[in-house]
XYZ file of C-alpha atoms in Angstrom:
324
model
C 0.000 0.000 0.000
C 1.517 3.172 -0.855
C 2.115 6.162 1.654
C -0.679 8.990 1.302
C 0.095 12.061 0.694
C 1.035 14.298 3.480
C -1.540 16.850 4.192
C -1.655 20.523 3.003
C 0.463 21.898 6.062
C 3.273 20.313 8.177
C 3.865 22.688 10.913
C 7.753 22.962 11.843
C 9.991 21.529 14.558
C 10.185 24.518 17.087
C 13.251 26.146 18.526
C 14.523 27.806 21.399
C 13.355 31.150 21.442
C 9.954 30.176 19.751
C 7.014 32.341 20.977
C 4.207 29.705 22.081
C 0.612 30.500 23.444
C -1.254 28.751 25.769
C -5.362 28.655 25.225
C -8.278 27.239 26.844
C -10.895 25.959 24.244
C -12.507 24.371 27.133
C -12.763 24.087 30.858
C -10.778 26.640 33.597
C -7.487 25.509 34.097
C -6.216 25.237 37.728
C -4.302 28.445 38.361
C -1.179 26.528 39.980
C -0.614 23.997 37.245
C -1.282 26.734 34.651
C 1.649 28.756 36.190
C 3.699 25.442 36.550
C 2.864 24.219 33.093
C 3.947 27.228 31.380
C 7.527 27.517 33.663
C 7.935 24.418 32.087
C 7.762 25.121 28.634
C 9.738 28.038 29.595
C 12.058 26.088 30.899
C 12.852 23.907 27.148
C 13.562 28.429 26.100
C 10.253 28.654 24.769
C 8.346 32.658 25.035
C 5.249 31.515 26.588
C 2.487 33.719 26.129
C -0.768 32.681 28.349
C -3.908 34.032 25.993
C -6.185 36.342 27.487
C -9.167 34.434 28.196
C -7.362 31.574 29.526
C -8.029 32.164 33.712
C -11.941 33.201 32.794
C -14.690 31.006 33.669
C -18.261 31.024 32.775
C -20.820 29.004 34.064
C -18.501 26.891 36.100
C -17.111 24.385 33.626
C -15.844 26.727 31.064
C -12.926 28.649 30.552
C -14.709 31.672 29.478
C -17.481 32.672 27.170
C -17.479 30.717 24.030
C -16.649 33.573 21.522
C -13.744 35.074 23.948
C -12.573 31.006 23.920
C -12.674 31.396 20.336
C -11.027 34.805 19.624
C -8.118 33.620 21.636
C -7.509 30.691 19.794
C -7.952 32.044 16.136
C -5.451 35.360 17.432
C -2.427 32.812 18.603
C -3.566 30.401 15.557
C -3.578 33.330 12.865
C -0.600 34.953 14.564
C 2.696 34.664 12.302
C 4.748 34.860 15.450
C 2.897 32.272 17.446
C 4.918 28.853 15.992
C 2.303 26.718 18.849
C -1.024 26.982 20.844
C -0.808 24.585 23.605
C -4.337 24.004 25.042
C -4.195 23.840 28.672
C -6.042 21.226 29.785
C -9.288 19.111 28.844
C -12.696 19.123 29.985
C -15.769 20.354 28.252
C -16.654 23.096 25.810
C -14.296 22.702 22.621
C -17.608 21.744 21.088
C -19.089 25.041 21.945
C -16.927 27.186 20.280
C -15.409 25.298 17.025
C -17.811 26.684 14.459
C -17.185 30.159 16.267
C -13.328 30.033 15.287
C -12.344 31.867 12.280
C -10.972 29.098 10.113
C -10.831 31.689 7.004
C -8.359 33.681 9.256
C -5.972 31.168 10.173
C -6.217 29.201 6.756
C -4.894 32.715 5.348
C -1.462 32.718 7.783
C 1.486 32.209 5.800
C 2.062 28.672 8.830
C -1.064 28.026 10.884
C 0.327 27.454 14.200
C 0.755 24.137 15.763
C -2.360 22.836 17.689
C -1.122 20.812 20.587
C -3.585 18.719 22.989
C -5.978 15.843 24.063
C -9.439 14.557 25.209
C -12.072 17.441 24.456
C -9.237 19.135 22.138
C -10.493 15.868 19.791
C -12.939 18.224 18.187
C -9.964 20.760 17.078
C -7.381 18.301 15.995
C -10.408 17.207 13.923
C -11.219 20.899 12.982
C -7.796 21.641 12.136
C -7.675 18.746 9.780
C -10.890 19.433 8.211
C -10.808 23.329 7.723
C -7.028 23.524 7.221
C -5.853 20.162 6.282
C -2.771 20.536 9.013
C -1.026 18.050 11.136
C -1.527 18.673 14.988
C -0.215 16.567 18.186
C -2.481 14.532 20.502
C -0.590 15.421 23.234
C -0.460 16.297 27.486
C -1.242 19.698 28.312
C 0.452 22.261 30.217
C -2.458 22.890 32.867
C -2.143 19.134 33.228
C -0.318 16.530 35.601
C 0.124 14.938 32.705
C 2.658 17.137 31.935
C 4.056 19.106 34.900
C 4.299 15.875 37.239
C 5.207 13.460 34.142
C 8.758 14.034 33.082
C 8.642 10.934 30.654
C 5.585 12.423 29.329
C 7.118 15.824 29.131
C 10.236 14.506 27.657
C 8.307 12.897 24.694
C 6.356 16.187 24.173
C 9.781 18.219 24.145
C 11.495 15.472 21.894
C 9.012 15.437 18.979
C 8.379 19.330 19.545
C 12.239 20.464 19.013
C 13.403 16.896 17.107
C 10.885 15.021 15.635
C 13.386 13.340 13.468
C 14.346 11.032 16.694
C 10.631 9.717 16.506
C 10.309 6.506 14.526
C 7.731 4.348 16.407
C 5.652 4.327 18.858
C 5.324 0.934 21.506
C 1.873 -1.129 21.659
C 2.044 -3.042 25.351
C -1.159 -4.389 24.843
C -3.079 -7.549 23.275
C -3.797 -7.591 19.190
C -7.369 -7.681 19.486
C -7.211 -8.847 15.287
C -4.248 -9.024 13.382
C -2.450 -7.797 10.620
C -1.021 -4.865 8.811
C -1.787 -1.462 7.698
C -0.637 1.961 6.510
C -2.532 5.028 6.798
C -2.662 8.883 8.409
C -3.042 8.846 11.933
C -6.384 10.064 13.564
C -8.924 10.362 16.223
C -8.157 10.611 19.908
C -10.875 10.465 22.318
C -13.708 8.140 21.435
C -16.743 9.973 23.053
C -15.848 13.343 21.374
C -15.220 11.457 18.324
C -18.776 10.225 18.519
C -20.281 13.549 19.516
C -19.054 14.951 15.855
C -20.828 12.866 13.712
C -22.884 14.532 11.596
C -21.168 17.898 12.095
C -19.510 19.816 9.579
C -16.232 18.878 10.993
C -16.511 15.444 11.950
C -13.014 13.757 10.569
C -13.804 11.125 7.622
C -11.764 8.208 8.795
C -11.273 6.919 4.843
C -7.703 4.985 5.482
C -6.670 6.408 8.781
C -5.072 4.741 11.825
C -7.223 5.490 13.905
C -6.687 6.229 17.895
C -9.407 5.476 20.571
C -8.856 6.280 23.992
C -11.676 7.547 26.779
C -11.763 7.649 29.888
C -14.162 7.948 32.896
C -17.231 5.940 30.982
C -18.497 2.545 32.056
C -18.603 -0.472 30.102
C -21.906 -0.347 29.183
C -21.721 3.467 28.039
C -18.480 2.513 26.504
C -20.102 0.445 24.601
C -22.909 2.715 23.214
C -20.105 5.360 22.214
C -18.303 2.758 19.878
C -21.644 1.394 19.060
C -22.823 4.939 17.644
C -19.659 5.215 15.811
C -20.322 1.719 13.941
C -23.267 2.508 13.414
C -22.400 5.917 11.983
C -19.977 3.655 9.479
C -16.968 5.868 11.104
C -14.853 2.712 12.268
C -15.391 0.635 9.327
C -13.885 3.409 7.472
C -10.626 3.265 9.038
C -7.609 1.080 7.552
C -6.653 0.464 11.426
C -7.727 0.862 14.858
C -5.027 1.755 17.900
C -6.015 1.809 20.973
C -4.731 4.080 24.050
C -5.677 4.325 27.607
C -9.270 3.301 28.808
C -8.669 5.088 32.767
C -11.656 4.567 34.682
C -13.822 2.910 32.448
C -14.395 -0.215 34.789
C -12.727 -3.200 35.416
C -9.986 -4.205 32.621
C -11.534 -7.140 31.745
C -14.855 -5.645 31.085
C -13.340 -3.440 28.797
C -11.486 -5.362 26.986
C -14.707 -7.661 25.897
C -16.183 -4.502 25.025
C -13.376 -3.368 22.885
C -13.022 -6.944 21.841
C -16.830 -7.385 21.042
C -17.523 -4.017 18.910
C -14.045 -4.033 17.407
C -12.921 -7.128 16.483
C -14.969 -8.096 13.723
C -14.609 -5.010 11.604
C -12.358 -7.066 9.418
C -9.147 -4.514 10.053
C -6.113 -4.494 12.456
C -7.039 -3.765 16.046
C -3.812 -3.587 18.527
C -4.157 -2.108 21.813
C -1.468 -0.599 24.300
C -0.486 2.810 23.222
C 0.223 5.139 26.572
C -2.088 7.928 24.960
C -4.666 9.228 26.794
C -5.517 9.499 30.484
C -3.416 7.056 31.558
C 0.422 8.419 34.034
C 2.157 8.317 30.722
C 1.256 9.974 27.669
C 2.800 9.692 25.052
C 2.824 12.226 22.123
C 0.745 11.039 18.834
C 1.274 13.098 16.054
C -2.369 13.200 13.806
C -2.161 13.791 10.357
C 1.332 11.770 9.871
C 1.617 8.730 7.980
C 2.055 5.467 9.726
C 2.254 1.536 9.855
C 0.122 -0.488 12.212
C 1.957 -4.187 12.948
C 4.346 -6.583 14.670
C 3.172 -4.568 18.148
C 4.462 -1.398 17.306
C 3.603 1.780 15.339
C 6.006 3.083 12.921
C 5.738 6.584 11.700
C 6.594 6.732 7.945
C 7.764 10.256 8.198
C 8.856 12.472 10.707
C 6.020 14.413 12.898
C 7.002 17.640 12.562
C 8.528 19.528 8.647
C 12.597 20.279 9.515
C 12.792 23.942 10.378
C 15.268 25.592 7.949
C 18.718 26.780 9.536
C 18.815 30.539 10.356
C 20.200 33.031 7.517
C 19.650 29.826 5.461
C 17.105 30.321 2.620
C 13.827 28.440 2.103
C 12.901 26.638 -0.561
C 10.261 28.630 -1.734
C 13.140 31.660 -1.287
C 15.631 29.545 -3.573
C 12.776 29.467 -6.184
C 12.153 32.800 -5.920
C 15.560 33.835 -5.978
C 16.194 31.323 -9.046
């Protein structure tokens, strides 16, 4: 099977000195691991800039009105000196603002900045792909213990964020719930917000994707009418492959895997289990939109996460054209 195409835009590796922001698309961020999370991108010499919104709230579970959520991330995201948004943690609420972003803004910056997060922040690195066709990084948060009291986690993060040429694979600890091979664009994230876009108008078509489940918090029984709904919705028999992450809290293990086992293994594609993405005490960084291979317990990335960042004074391609 040959290796899609990549997608429109490949953000680039970062570099010390890189201006980041950090947003809140969904629920208040605790005030201590907000100032902890961004000392620590600090500390890898990022310029951290926390977005304006980010230490609102509105009706207790949000981080802020849903357009002020919205005009914070399409500033940082349309900003040509912004090279990442970092969400800050997940939650609820990403749904609420998504079709309140200005995608015709960003789409228009010379690099879209790099979307970086998890759980809720599903609906964005769907978004992103949808309305801008960009790579973005399932990924632990800055607002997160995830990330400030996870230094393998963190170290991952840093590593594909400054060299993402050092990324090759990524390990699969778990059982092959159906077996085989497959090549495809990684997608997805959490299951439950994957399930809440169908039928909106930037729900992810999973045509040929490796696609990444993880959830956490939801019962067997409601874990099984979230996968159920995405069957149903012919979203998972799209997919050329099907890794699974973390299921934290969602009963006892062996509960969930017949679940998994039940609504997944007879799709007729590779199902392997075991990736530390998710909720789980390490989380490993998954970067959507890149090109992969599903087999043998382990996923291989066909090509590195992030596009090399040209060498300073050193001119870029489109530059050389020009110049030519």
């Amino acid at each position: 099977m040959p290796t899609p195409d990549r997608p429109r835009a490949v953000p680039q590796a970062l570099r010390p000195g890189d201006r980041v922001a950090v947003a809140a698309p969904a629920g208040p961020p605790d005030p201590e691991l907000l100032d902890r999370g961004a000392a620590l991108l600090a500390s890898w010499g990022l310029e951290v800039t926390v977005l304006p919104h980010v230490r609102d709230s509105h009706l207790g579970h949000l981080a802020g009105r849903d357009e002020d959520r919205a005009a914070d991330l399409t500033e940082a995201c349309a900003d040509p000196g912004v090279r990442a948004v970092l969400c800050a943690r997940g939650g609820y609420g990403t749904q609420r603002m998504v079709d309140l972003v200005d995608w015709k803004a960003i789409a228009a910056a010379a690099e879209p900045a790099l979307l970086i997060g998890s759980s809720d922040i599903t609906a964005l690195h769907e978004a992103f792909a949808v309305r801008l066709g960009t790579s973005t990084l399932h990924a632990p948060m800055p607002a997160t213990g995830a990330l400030v009291d996870s230094p393998a986690s963190a170290d991952h993060l840093r590593t594909v964020l400054f060299h993402p040429e050092r990324v090759t694979e990524l390990p699969l600890t778990g059982e092959v719930l159906a077996p085989g091979t497959a090549r495809g664009r990684l997608a997805g994230g959490n299951a439950s917000l994957l399930a809440a876009s169908v039928g909106t108008p930037t729900a992810l078509p999973p045509d040929g994707c490796l696609l990444l489940l993880e959830e956490t918090g939801e019962e067997p029984y409601r874990l099984d009418r979230i996968l159920t709904q995405l069957v149903r919705a012919g979203v998972l028999g799209r997919a050329a492959g099907i890794v699974l992450g973390d299921f934290t809290d969602c009963g006892p293990e062996e509960e969930v895997r017949a679940v998994l086992a039940d609504r997944l293994g007879g799709l007729g594609i590779p199902v392997a289990a075991g990736l530390p993405a998710g909720h789980g005490p390490l989380q490993l960084t998954v970067p959507l939109g890149t090109a992969a291979e599903l087999g043998d317990g382990v996923l291989t990335l066909l090509e590195p996460p992030l596009a090399p960042r040209p060498s300073p004074g050193r001119p870029t391609a489109e530059e050389a054209a020009c110049a030519s």
